[in-house]
Amino acid sequence: MSAGTLSGRLDALVRRVVSPPRLTSLALHLLAVGIALVFAVIVLAGILAAYGTAPSAVIEVVGEYALTPAGWVAMVNKGTTYYLAGLAAAIGFRMYLFNIGIDGQYRLGVFAAAVVGAAVGLPMVLQIPLLVLTACVVAGAWAAIAAHLKASRGVSEVISTIMLNAVATGVIAFLIAPERFGAAEEGSNNTQTALMNESGWMPAIHVPGLGEVYGFTVVAVLVGVLFWVVTERTRFGFEQRASGAAPRAALLGGTDPRRMVVLTMVASGVVAGLVGLPELLGATSHRYGISFPAGLAWVGLSIAIVGRNHPVGVALGALLWVFLERCALPLDLIGIPTEVVAVVQATVVLAVVTSYELVHGMSERSARRRAAAFARGRADTTEAPAETAAESPAEEHA
Amino acid sequence: MKRTIRSFAVAVAAALTLSACGGSDTSTDSADGASDEPSSDGGTVAVAYDLGGRGDGGFNDLAYAGAAAAAEAQGAEVTEATAQETDTDQDRAARLELMAESGANPVVTVGYLYATALTEVAPKYPDTWFAIVDDATVDQPNVVGLTFAANEGSFLVGAVAALESETGSVGFIGGVDTELINEFEAGFVAGVEAADDSVEVSSSYLTQPPDFAGFNDPTRGLESANGLYDASADIVFAAAGGSNAGVFDAAESAGTKVIGVDSDQYETTEAPLNEVIISSMLKRVDVGVQTFIESVADGSVEAGERRFDLSTEGVGYSTSGDMLSEETISAVDALAEQVISGEITVPTTVG
């Protein structure tokens, strides 16, 4: 095989990995994810067996701890954060953009919201939208830097967003000093902002029999719905997919791919700005500090891949991720290293990619067979070789 | 561009796997001493570690040492759990609740990042004693804040550095630029000034929060130390956790000296590399944790801040390896007396 075809095949593979599912092949997608999960469970059982732990003991721990009312609430709350990170990544994936800057965008956004929330005390109906707006504008503006570099100078967003994460870390470290926007507390070593005004504390939703779910979870669900409407039902969503899939063709069709790059990257950043808000508005501390989670870009990108960029898939991916992490807590106490969970998460990502290839291969072969049969039927009258005819139907699935 | 995209899906998976492999193998065996005795009548002591977990060669390991020693004496077991990078306060709270729920008493939380979680969890388990290392903000009737006068210990090694320096220039390397490590720097700078104000100090931090890699990145430690040694410093005080190993390597190649941190690093580092460590600033987290667990066992425990300083030997400096001159030791000991008596007040912030 020549280098050219290999690179072509790899490109097609990556595009399949990050492209959204079509309804026509929904069953195949479900099959792919199912295969991946079975594989991941087998790997987990293997690792645990190597540790000398009976998988039944683990199932017991999981049943008694993770799948309990308190467990569900905790998973939904943490899952809200992961879901928003996954959606932010999925927006970028629509145009094959890898927004690794989710981490820096989210931290700058939530930091700005925390500072505004401490300085301004409007009534709650105005205060919470103000905080959301602040986080989104700051995070979106930060993403716009990478978007501009990409559109005007062709700088890879992978490189620029990784670097901008480091810059964001430095900017926050500078601004969070007690003589600027930080607040030193007697006897504490935590670096954090001042306590927010109470009008910015978003009320939790009391679910009878379960517990307190973050109010921001509702917002996250609405963002998921909005994501679906925009990507599937608007001209913008179509143009986005078109210019991501074939920039030149889209250009001829009147869509400026560079404009789409900027809009997509900024939209991804705006959603990334929401990532820290469930924690800031809903958790008990109501400050931004160094106790906020790090590394959420990787979490978001992984979840978007597992969820196939579909808002429902991303939600399921986020729940799977927090479920695995929830299981890590009791496993840690019975002496199973928490790294096991990271291994399983990595296996899920790889398995989804692999099984999707498998399923894609299956559908391609069946398409090819159908096409070949069709071509044979016509071969009696024309001299067209079967292979050429088989190419076009197969491509539809790419 | 395309090449980057291509390798990405695989890179995500690889990064996850690598981070898993890179993690230290922490909690596989519980209390070495205690697990030999099957009848653990002494109950269970739980330790919730900060990022890095057991095996960090510093802070978390010292907490384990203290817990293990106390547990062994009581015939108790030690259970452990480690913080994750993606932890929220809810995750930390869940970890502590799980420990209290499983019947562990007392529960030791290592590191100030647990403060918010502990404030939430402690009232739910009024019969369980909790301790938190490096924090004094959790005001609950069943919580003890174990704090350490790191500035005082650093003050002493600052004096050691000033008196032992031949070039008249010394350095400070902090792992992560947090208030906690700023206190080490402030004490060190004050110590240098008190012993010999003609000696110059240059400081450097490896990372900014929330990037805590600076506590576990020997390569960055090595580069940063090379920078200080090249700029004429001949002794560097390294308060950088696991990154200290890189600073030791840099000193060995440059033929210069290092002052270690937390534990007596001359004793915990392999020979001959330990020959570069002329002293260590001791922050006895092990003493703090052990004292706390023992006080719970004998009923003498009292809620509130429990500060370990020079007067209670909770901090200090080490002389292992006999590399300090008689004059230095007597001068530093004299300064220590002045700190204990209150004649000298050591600052906790720089500048």
XYZ file of C-alpha atoms in Angstrom:
749
model
C 0.000 0.000 0.000
C 1.411 3.417 -0.893
C 1.911 6.164 1.687
C -0.805 8.186 0.013
C -3.534 5.626 0.501
C -2.394 4.947 4.067
C -2.669 8.616 4.972
C -6.030 8.769 3.215
C -7.263 5.822 5.243
C -6.010 7.364 8.482
C -7.790 10.607 7.722
C -10.982 8.708 7.043
C -10.521 6.844 10.326
C -10.096 10.025 12.347
C -13.109 11.562 10.671
C -15.213 8.550 11.546
C -13.946 8.667 15.143
C -14.967 12.263 15.684
C -17.935 12.559 13.326
C -21.465 12.412 14.701
C -23.734 9.426 14.220
C -26.393 9.504 11.530
C -29.783 8.103 12.348
C -29.513 5.612 9.498
C -26.659 3.813 11.209
C -27.817 4.263 14.802
C -28.054 0.519 15.372
C -24.481 0.090 14.168
C -23.327 2.852 16.531
C -25.017 1.187 19.456
C -23.412 -2.088 18.458
C -19.995 -0.379 18.402
C -20.410 1.113 21.849
C -21.779 -2.184 23.168
C -18.747 -4.083 21.916
C -16.507 -1.461 23.528
C -18.178 -1.778 26.903
C -18.001 -5.562 26.912
C -14.318 -5.353 26.034
C -13.663 -2.794 28.790
C -15.405 -4.986 31.369
C -13.263 -7.957 30.319
C -10.105 -5.837 30.710
C -11.244 -4.630 34.137
C -11.949 -8.169 35.283
C -8.523 -9.229 34.026
C -6.740 -6.465 35.926
C -8.655 -7.235 39.115
C -7.918 -10.937 38.755
C -4.232 -10.024 38.466
C -4.594 -8.151 41.751
C -6.089 -11.262 43.304
C -9.483 -9.654 43.860
C -12.565 -11.620 42.940
C -14.682 -9.566 40.508
C -17.730 -10.525 42.588
C -16.282 -8.603 45.546
C -15.947 -5.581 43.302
C -19.503 -5.890 42.026
C -20.630 -5.990 45.648
C -18.701 -2.815 46.483
C -20.122 -1.105 43.407
C -23.672 -2.144 44.183
C -23.424 -1.056 47.793
C -21.728 2.213 47.114
C -21.979 3.594 43.588
C -25.540 2.619 42.725
C -27.125 4.022 45.863
C -29.326 7.143 46.166
C -26.397 9.215 47.456
C -24.222 7.708 44.754
C -26.618 8.668 41.977
C -26.851 12.243 43.219
C -23.086 12.579 43.472
C -22.672 11.096 40.001
C -25.240 13.420 38.431
C -23.612 16.435 40.099
C -20.091 15.569 38.997
C -21.463 14.331 35.679
C -22.888 17.812 35.032
C -19.364 19.204 35.045
C -18.087 16.410 32.797
C -21.078 16.700 30.462
C -20.398 20.381 29.824
C -16.712 19.603 29.197
C -17.795 16.838 26.796
C -20.157 19.175 24.921
C -17.429 21.801 24.615
C -15.149 19.184 23.083
C -17.934 17.874 20.826
C -18.549 21.340 19.364
C -14.927 21.476 18.272
C -15.076 17.936 16.899
C -17.916 18.959 14.566
C -15.221 20.754 12.594
C -12.388 18.398 13.496
C -11.003 21.000 15.888
C -9.361 19.713 19.054
C -10.021 22.207 21.804
C -7.495 21.122 24.417
C -7.888 24.601 25.863
C -11.108 23.643 27.679
C -9.059 23.443 30.855
C -7.706 26.986 30.689
C -10.941 28.438 29.288
C -13.025 26.915 32.056
C -10.670 28.046 34.822
C -10.446 31.643 33.556
C -14.218 31.727 33.114
C -15.065 30.379 36.556
C -12.399 32.578 38.162
C -13.907 35.688 36.545
C -17.400 34.606 37.607
C -16.196 34.081 41.186
C -14.610 37.550 41.277
C -17.742 39.203 39.856
C -19.917 37.131 42.175
C -18.034 38.459 45.194
C -18.011 42.076 44.000
C -21.570 42.439 42.688
C -24.729 41.689 44.655
C -27.749 41.846 42.352
C -30.985 39.950 43.029
C -30.662 36.259 42.193
C -32.656 36.413 38.939
C -30.076 38.877 37.606
C -27.021 37.707 39.522
C -26.905 34.130 38.207
C -27.338 35.145 34.533
C -24.629 37.758 35.109
C -22.234 35.119 36.452
C -23.038 32.734 33.595
C -22.523 35.522 31.092
C -19.214 36.532 32.695
C -17.863 32.983 32.605
C -18.966 32.447 28.997
C -17.635 35.766 27.710
C -14.240 35.367 29.384
C -13.835 31.732 28.315
C -15.090 32.487 24.808
C -12.674 35.404 24.503
C -9.823 33.169 25.605
C -10.795 30.589 22.982
C -10.997 33.399 20.407
C -7.224 33.862 20.694
C -6.626 30.319 19.489
C -9.407 30.716 16.900
C -7.831 33.862 15.494
C -4.375 32.289 15.355
C -5.822 29.316 13.502
C -7.893 31.323 11.036
C -5.419 34.066 10.257
C -2.071 32.342 10.675
C -2.865 28.661 10.373
C -1.514 27.887 13.844
C -2.675 24.434 14.943
C -5.282 24.812 17.667
C -3.798 21.765 19.385
C -0.535 23.584 19.990
C -1.992 27.012 20.730
C -4.629 25.791 23.201
C -2.135 23.671 25.150
C 0.079 26.740 25.449
C -2.848 28.997 26.305
C -3.698 26.614 29.165
C -0.293 27.336 30.657
C -0.773 31.062 30.068
C -4.206 30.916 31.747
C -2.616 29.215 34.747
C -0.098 32.053 35.005
C -2.726 34.767 34.558
C -4.891 33.299 37.325
C -1.872 32.816 39.600
C -1.115 36.518 39.146
C -4.678 37.743 39.610
C -5.602 35.489 42.539
C -2.900 36.961 44.790
C -4.444 38.435 47.974
C -3.435 41.981 46.977
C -5.467 41.640 43.750
C -8.614 39.490 43.550
C -7.731 36.770 46.027
C -8.756 36.542 49.656
C -6.389 35.231 52.281
C -8.090 33.484 55.152
C -6.527 33.254 58.589
C -5.097 29.772 59.184
C -5.710 28.577 55.632
C -3.143 27.740 52.995
C -5.687 27.588 50.208
C -5.355 30.143 47.430
C -8.855 31.320 46.644
C -11.172 34.200 45.796
C -13.483 35.909 48.272
C -16.822 34.371 49.211
C -19.516 35.134 46.628
C -22.644 37.068 47.490
C -25.446 34.730 48.499
C -27.620 35.812 45.577
C -25.189 33.896 43.365
C -25.667 30.615 45.248
C -27.842 28.609 42.933
C -30.533 26.655 44.824
C -30.277 22.895 44.567
C -33.138 20.726 43.366
C -34.398 18.464 46.101
C -35.182 15.060 44.636
C -37.300 13.105 47.143
C -35.581 9.943 48.273
C -32.309 10.827 46.592
C -30.912 14.158 47.746
C -29.798 17.522 46.428
C -29.005 17.787 42.726
C -27.212 20.929 41.498
C -29.600 23.471 40.027
C -27.086 23.945 37.236
C -27.796 20.419 36.017
C -30.972 21.814 34.430
C -28.901 24.415 32.599
C -26.563 21.672 31.361
C -29.513 19.694 29.985
C -30.781 22.822 28.196
C -27.326 23.368 26.716
C -27.448 19.782 25.437
C -30.824 20.413 23.775
C -29.539 23.653 22.282
C -26.475 21.801 20.971
C -28.713 19.295 19.184
C -30.995 21.972 17.706
C -28.099 24.074 16.457
C -26.099 21.218 14.966
C -29.005 19.277 13.447
C -31.656 21.844 12.680
C -29.948 25.087 11.700
C -28.059 26.390 8.732
C -25.090 27.089 11.001
C -24.931 23.431 12.024
C -25.036 22.337 8.404
C -22.388 24.828 7.312
C -20.234 23.801 10.221
C -20.369 20.156 9.244
C -19.923 20.941 5.573
C -16.859 23.117 6.004
C -15.378 20.664 8.487
C -15.839 17.753 6.126
C -14.842 19.492 2.891
C -13.590 23.076 3.340
C -13.121 23.720 -0.370
C -16.507 22.420 -1.375
C -18.089 24.499 1.400
C -16.224 27.570 0.156
C -17.638 27.049 -3.314
C -21.054 26.698 -1.710
C -20.652 30.140 -0.119
C -19.420 29.192 3.391
C -16.177 30.779 4.539
C -14.342 27.948 6.368
C -12.180 30.414 8.309
C -15.239 32.146 9.673
C -16.604 28.738 10.662
C -13.330 27.895 12.439
C -13.547 31.057 14.501
C -17.233 30.613 15.332
C -16.811 26.950 16.257
C -13.791 27.541 18.453
C -15.452 30.455 20.241
C -18.657 28.444 20.724
C -16.598 25.630 22.204
C -14.952 28.144 24.535
C -18.298 29.627 25.568
C -19.567 26.189 26.590
C -16.224 25.494 28.309
C -16.944 28.621 30.372
C -19.926 26.810 31.871
C -17.838 23.844 33.032
C -16.859 25.297 36.408
C -20.236 26.802 37.254
C -22.015 23.747 38.730
C -19.206 23.637 41.261
C -18.997 27.397 41.866
C -22.734 28.047 42.119
C -23.832 24.736 43.600
C -21.131 23.319 45.883
C -20.551 24.459 49.435
C -17.470 26.658 49.116
C -18.839 29.333 46.712
C -15.324 30.490 45.898
C -12.871 29.697 43.150
C -9.710 28.146 44.520
C -6.953 25.707 43.753
C -9.218 22.926 45.008
C -11.089 23.115 41.674
C -10.539 20.095 39.425
C -7.813 20.154 36.774
C -7.343 18.116 33.609
C -10.932 18.497 32.408
C -9.944 18.977 28.750
C -8.817 15.364 28.543
C -11.947 14.211 30.299
C -14.124 16.229 27.914
C -12.362 15.045 24.758
C -12.531 11.409 25.868
C -16.212 11.673 26.734
C -16.999 13.337 23.399
C -15.265 10.497 21.545
C -17.087 7.849 23.569
C -20.390 9.732 23.181
C -19.878 10.074 19.423
C -20.534 13.857 19.663
C -24.227 13.308 20.172
C -25.722 15.200 23.152
C -27.309 11.998 24.478
C -24.171 9.958 23.842
C -22.037 12.577 25.596
C -24.396 12.463 28.591
C -24.056 8.685 28.776
C -20.289 8.999 28.392
C -20.145 11.533 31.224
C -22.185 9.232 33.469
C -19.928 6.298 32.603
C -16.885 8.379 33.507
C -18.207 9.496 36.892
C -19.508 6.010 37.609
C -16.016 4.603 37.091
C -14.502 7.318 39.257
C -17.118 6.752 41.924
C -16.187 3.064 41.972
C -12.556 4.036 42.474
C -13.302 5.420 45.955
C -14.268 2.173 47.715
C -11.817 0.177 45.580
C -9.044 2.470 46.823
C -9.965 1.589 50.403
C -9.847 -2.146 49.787
C -6.384 -1.765 48.321
C -7.019 -1.599 44.570
C -5.114 1.357 43.098
C -7.300 4.099 41.642
C -5.161 3.960 38.502
C -7.193 0.899 37.529
C -10.026 3.267 36.681
C -7.802 5.354 34.403
C -6.779 2.169 32.609
C -10.429 1.198 32.124
C -11.300 4.693 30.852
C -8.445 4.552 28.356
C -9.570 1.075 27.299
C -13.102 2.360 26.709
C -11.802 5.133 24.428
C -9.610 2.736 22.468
C -12.306 0.095 22.344
C -14.910 2.556 21.050
C -12.516 3.621 18.299
C -11.593 0.050 17.438
C -15.074 -1.393 17.552
C -16.356 1.500 15.509
C -13.786 0.619 12.860
C -14.944 -2.977 13.086
C -18.590 -2.065 12.670
C -17.749 0.407 9.921
C -15.866 -2.322 8.115
C -18.887 -4.584 8.401
C -21.267 -1.993 6.987
C -18.807 -1.106 4.236
C -18.425 -4.738 3.212
C -22.166 -5.248 3.105
C -22.559 -2.074 1.045
C -19.852 -3.294 -1.268
C -21.548 -6.666 -1.659
C -24.839 -5.005 -2.492
C -23.145 -2.719 -4.979
C -21.238 -5.616 -6.500
C -24.439 -7.612 -6.900
C -26.071 -4.610 -8.497
C -23.103 -4.125 -10.829
C -23.094 -7.802 -11.787
C -26.705 -7.484 -12.771
C -25.796 -4.653 -15.119
C -22.517 -6.185 -16.288
C -24.423 -8.213 -18.857
C -25.212 -5.045 -20.764
C -22.169 -2.833 -19.971
C -18.449 -3.471 -19.369
C -18.221 -1.438 -16.098
C -15.924 -3.203 -13.566
C -17.677 -4.078 -10.297
C -15.020 -2.459 -8.064
C -15.513 1.051 -9.405
C -19.219 0.848 -8.924
C -18.687 -0.362 -5.373
C -16.692 2.727 -4.384
C -19.435 5.320 -4.205
C -22.015 3.627 -1.957
C -19.252 2.698 0.484
C -18.117 6.292 0.741
C -21.455 7.414 2.082
C -20.639 5.853 5.393
C -17.294 7.609 5.782
C -2.022 19.689 10.956
C -3.629 16.568 9.609
C -0.963 14.455 11.200
C -1.838 15.974 14.558
C -5.490 15.176 14.093
C -4.720 11.658 13.032
C -2.818 10.709 16.109
C -5.226 12.396 18.433
C -7.764 9.764 19.328
C -4.922 7.423 20.082
C -3.123 10.158 22.019
C -6.114 10.662 24.311
C -6.152 7.004 25.168
C -2.383 6.881 25.472
C -2.340 9.877 27.792
C -4.884 8.242 30.056
C -2.969 5.005 30.098
C 0.340 6.750 30.693
C -1.028 8.798 33.528
C -2.229 5.562 35.011
C 1.147 3.889 34.632
C 2.918 6.970 35.987
C 0.860 6.921 39.140
C 2.628 5.610 42.164
C 1.718 2.237 43.473
C 0.303 3.464 46.707
C -2.347 1.674 48.574
C -1.663 -1.972 47.904
C -0.672 -2.950 51.399
C -2.194 -1.533 54.503
C -0.204 -0.902 57.656
C 2.885 -3.054 57.303
C 3.290 -3.467 61.017
C -0.327 -3.772 61.963
C -1.499 -6.162 59.274
C 0.709 -8.881 60.770
C -1.695 -9.054 63.663
C -4.964 -10.496 62.442
C -6.966 -9.434 65.473
C -7.062 -5.695 64.993
C -8.834 -4.827 68.201
C -7.409 -1.341 68.006
C -9.821 -0.476 65.205
C -8.970 1.321 62.005
C -7.060 4.515 61.323
C -7.824 6.092 57.949
C -5.482 8.388 56.021
C -6.697 10.437 53.041
C -3.673 11.592 51.064
C -3.165 14.691 48.999
C -2.247 14.484 45.289
C 0.757 12.254 44.811
C -0.245 9.845 47.533
C 2.009 7.492 49.371
C 5.350 7.001 47.706
C 6.003 10.711 47.162
C 9.110 10.483 49.308
C 7.932 13.417 51.435
C 4.790 14.864 52.903
C 2.356 11.974 52.271
C 4.934 9.358 53.236
C 5.609 11.152 56.512
C 1.894 11.156 57.302
C 1.819 7.435 56.621
C 4.875 6.859 58.826
C 3.192 8.665 61.705
C -0.086 6.814 61.232
C 1.626 3.437 60.867
C 3.717 3.936 64.012
C 0.706 4.945 66.100
C -1.471 2.189 64.631
C 1.137 -0.460 65.308
C 1.357 0.556 68.946
C -2.414 0.219 69.273
C -2.804 -2.891 67.141
C -4.909 -0.922 64.692
C -5.132 -1.159 60.920
C -4.435 1.648 58.492
C -6.646 2.191 55.434
C -5.624 4.693 52.821
C -7.011 6.600 49.854
C -5.474 9.153 47.516
C -6.757 12.382 45.962
C -7.173 12.642 42.180
C -6.421 15.563 39.901
C -10.053 15.871 38.807
C -11.404 15.827 42.383
C -14.039 18.334 43.398
C -14.852 19.133 47.016
C -17.755 16.681 46.708
C -15.365 13.905 45.701
C -13.119 14.663 48.653
C -16.135 14.727 50.967
C -17.303 11.383 49.567
C -13.873 9.901 50.291
C -13.983 11.080 53.912
C -17.583 9.961 54.424
C -16.702 6.541 53.128
C -13.856 6.304 55.632
C -15.985 7.444 58.566
C -18.846 5.221 57.417
C -16.575 2.169 57.369
C -15.901 2.736 61.056
C -12.421 4.241 60.857
C -11.598 6.469 63.819
C -9.635 8.699 63.724
C -9.509 9.911 60.130
C -6.447 11.909 59.076
C -6.677 14.179 56.026
C -3.354 15.173 54.559
C -3.303 18.639 53.032
C -5.330 21.819 53.162
C -7.306 20.958 50.028
C -9.511 18.807 52.274
C -10.610 21.806 54.382
C -13.939 22.501 52.652
C -14.827 18.819 52.418
C -13.987 18.264 56.077
C -16.111 21.219 57.202
C -19.020 19.496 55.495
C -18.332 15.936 56.634
C -17.215 16.348 60.266
C -20.628 17.390 61.698
C -22.214 14.243 60.211
C -19.926 11.995 62.255
C -19.730 13.615 65.698
C -18.218 10.469 67.260
C -15.337 10.301 64.820
C -12.180 12.355 65.296
C -10.701 14.046 62.252
C -7.371 15.772 61.744
C -6.285 17.972 58.877
C -2.646 18.691 58.139
C -1.598 22.274 57.249
C -4.926 23.934 57.911
C -6.526 25.687 60.869
C -9.818 26.833 59.366
C -12.056 23.854 60.144
C -13.824 24.915 63.318
C -15.648 21.784 64.473
C -15.786 20.084 67.887
C -14.275 16.882 66.463
C -11.554 18.315 64.199
C -7.904 18.995 65.012
C -5.862 21.214 62.706
C -2.252 20.057 62.635
C -0.124 22.999 61.584
C 3.622 23.410 61.405
C 5.769 26.496 61.825
C 7.545 25.888 58.520
C 8.883 29.440 58.663
C 10.816 28.669 61.854
C 12.445 25.523 60.504
C 13.266 27.314 57.251
C 14.731 30.174 59.260
C 17.286 27.774 60.755
C 18.323 26.259 57.418
C 18.543 29.811 56.038
C 21.141 30.491 58.712
C 22.894 27.209 57.853
C 23.043 28.205 54.178
C 24.361 31.709 54.913
C 27.073 30.423 57.253
C 28.183 27.556 55.010
C 28.130 29.467 51.716
C 31.495 30.274 50.210
C 30.296 32.305 47.248
C 28.045 34.610 49.270
C 25.050 33.563 47.226
C 22.378 30.977 48.052
C 19.150 29.858 46.403
C 15.615 28.712 47.186
C 13.508 26.367 45.030
C 9.804 26.001 45.827
C 7.772 23.220 44.238
C 4.553 25.137 43.643
C 4.009 28.838 44.277
C 1.428 28.463 47.046
C 1.090 30.321 50.318
C 2.284 27.231 52.128
C 5.595 27.154 50.245
C 5.903 30.961 50.397
C 6.198 30.466 54.154
C 9.270 28.256 53.633
C 10.808 30.935 51.423
C 10.022 33.728 53.902
C 11.648 31.823 56.771
C 14.661 30.935 54.673
C 15.256 34.505 53.505
C 14.908 35.795 57.079
C 17.347 33.134 58.313
C 19.960 34.069 55.731
C 19.607 37.732 56.681
C 19.827 37.038 60.406
C 23.008 34.991 60.058
C 24.849 37.077 57.467
C 23.068 39.917 55.697
C 25.749 40.183 53.021
C 24.641 36.852 51.541
C 22.270 37.124 48.600
C 19.222 34.891 48.036
C 17.598 34.096 44.700
C 14.271 32.233 44.636
C 12.481 30.224 42.020
C 9.260 28.206 41.840
C 8.775 25.250 39.525
C 5.053 25.653 38.763
C 2.038 27.833 39.546
C -1.152 26.391 41.045
C -3.332 24.601 40.036
C -0.446 22.913 38.240
C 0.954 20.859 41.115
C 3.483 19.092 38.910
C 6.190 21.130 40.638
C 5.996 18.793 43.611
C 6.761 15.765 41.503
C 8.941 16.762 38.560
C 12.653 16.044 39.094
C 13.532 17.292 35.590
C 12.192 20.750 36.304
C 13.934 20.646 39.672
C 17.198 19.860 37.916
C 16.854 22.668 35.364
C 15.863 25.219 37.945
C 18.757 24.219 40.227
C 21.218 24.395 37.325
C 20.053 27.953 36.751
C 20.686 28.927 40.377
C 24.057 27.148 40.553
C 25.163 28.751 37.273
C 24.287 32.132 38.757
C 26.880 31.583 41.526
C 24.703 30.098 44.293
C 26.558 27.265 46.026
C 23.811 26.117 48.416
C 20.143 25.690 47.475
C 17.236 25.011 49.838
C 14.839 22.803 47.905
C 11.237 22.692 49.168
C 9.841 20.864 46.176
C 8.699 17.415 47.321
C 9.507 14.765 44.735
C 11.259 17.324 42.516
C 14.047 17.520 45.099
C 15.667 14.441 43.534
C 16.471 16.528 40.445
C 17.960 19.280 42.587
C 20.231 16.690 44.238
C 21.395 15.497 40.818
C 22.122 19.069 39.735
C 24.182 19.678 42.886
C 26.137 16.475 42.368
C 27.140 17.453 38.820
C 27.878 21.066 39.778
C 29.825 20.116 42.889
C 27.567 22.245 45.054
C 25.313 21.606 48.075
C 21.614 21.226 48.847
C 19.374 21.548 51.894
C 16.522 19.031 51.877
C 12.991 19.364 53.167
C 10.300 17.665 55.322
C 12.176 14.482 56.262
C 15.902 14.053 56.959
C 16.766 13.584 53.308
C 20.393 12.640 54.023
C 18.979 9.492 55.601
C 16.256 8.829 53.009
C 18.442 9.388 49.917
C 20.743 6.692 48.528
C 24.486 7.062 49.021
C 26.571 8.559 47.453
C 24.004 11.083 46.168
C 23.161 12.024 49.760
C 26.669 13.533 50.168
C 25.334 16.766 48.611
C 22.690 17.167 51.350
C 24.325 19.158 54.135
C 21.130 19.527 56.157
C 17.346 19.194 55.921
C 14.580 21.415 57.170
C 12.449 19.010 59.190
C 8.694 19.367 59.132
C 7.585 16.537 61.355
C 4.232 15.652 59.818
C 4.885 12.145 61.160
C 5.167 13.483 64.715
C 2.005 15.517 64.249
C -0.049 12.617 62.910
C 1.307 10.157 65.473
C 0.673 12.566 68.361
C -2.872 13.128 67.153
C -3.706 9.420 66.839
C -2.216 8.684 70.249
C -4.148 11.537 71.826
C -7.389 10.125 70.405
C -6.521 6.710 71.838
C -5.766 7.994 75.339
C -8.644 10.461 75.346
C -6.510 13.586 75.747
C -7.393 14.966 72.319
C -8.749 18.516 72.077
C -10.391 20.112 69.063
C -8.824 23.136 67.423
C -5.457 24.078 66.017
C -2.470 22.136 67.266
C 0.653 23.968 66.157
C 3.997 22.202 65.972
C 6.909 24.605 66.134
C 10.531 24.794 67.239
C 9.665 24.685 70.937
C 7.761 21.401 70.545
C 10.294 20.023 68.034
C 7.634 19.845 65.358
C 10.077 21.595 63.027
C 13.862 21.811 63.054
C 16.979 21.120 61.041
C 19.099 17.993 60.684
C 22.861 17.535 60.985
C 23.113 13.979 59.625
C 26.236 13.354 57.600
C 28.305 15.650 59.805
C 28.841 18.186 57.071
C 28.204 21.314 59.114
C 31.008 23.043 61.003
C 30.941 23.340 64.805
C 30.632 27.127 64.496
C 27.622 26.860 62.215
C 25.822 24.450 64.519
C 26.389 26.564 67.617
C 25.352 29.754 65.803
C 22.187 28.139 64.432
C 21.323 26.623 67.803
C 21.711 30.068 69.357
C 19.304 31.496 66.784
C 16.882 28.665 67.547
C 16.950 29.607 71.222
C 16.125 33.200 70.316
C 13.164 32.071 68.197
C 11.865 29.834 70.982
C 12.220 32.556 73.586
C 10.381 34.989 71.324
C 13.321 37.362 70.854
C 13.109 36.742 67.114
C 9.789 36.575 65.298
C 10.141 34.831 61.966
C 7.954 36.246 59.167
C 5.537 33.965 57.300
C 5.323 35.976 54.101
C 8.046 37.183 51.780
C 8.951 40.861 51.631
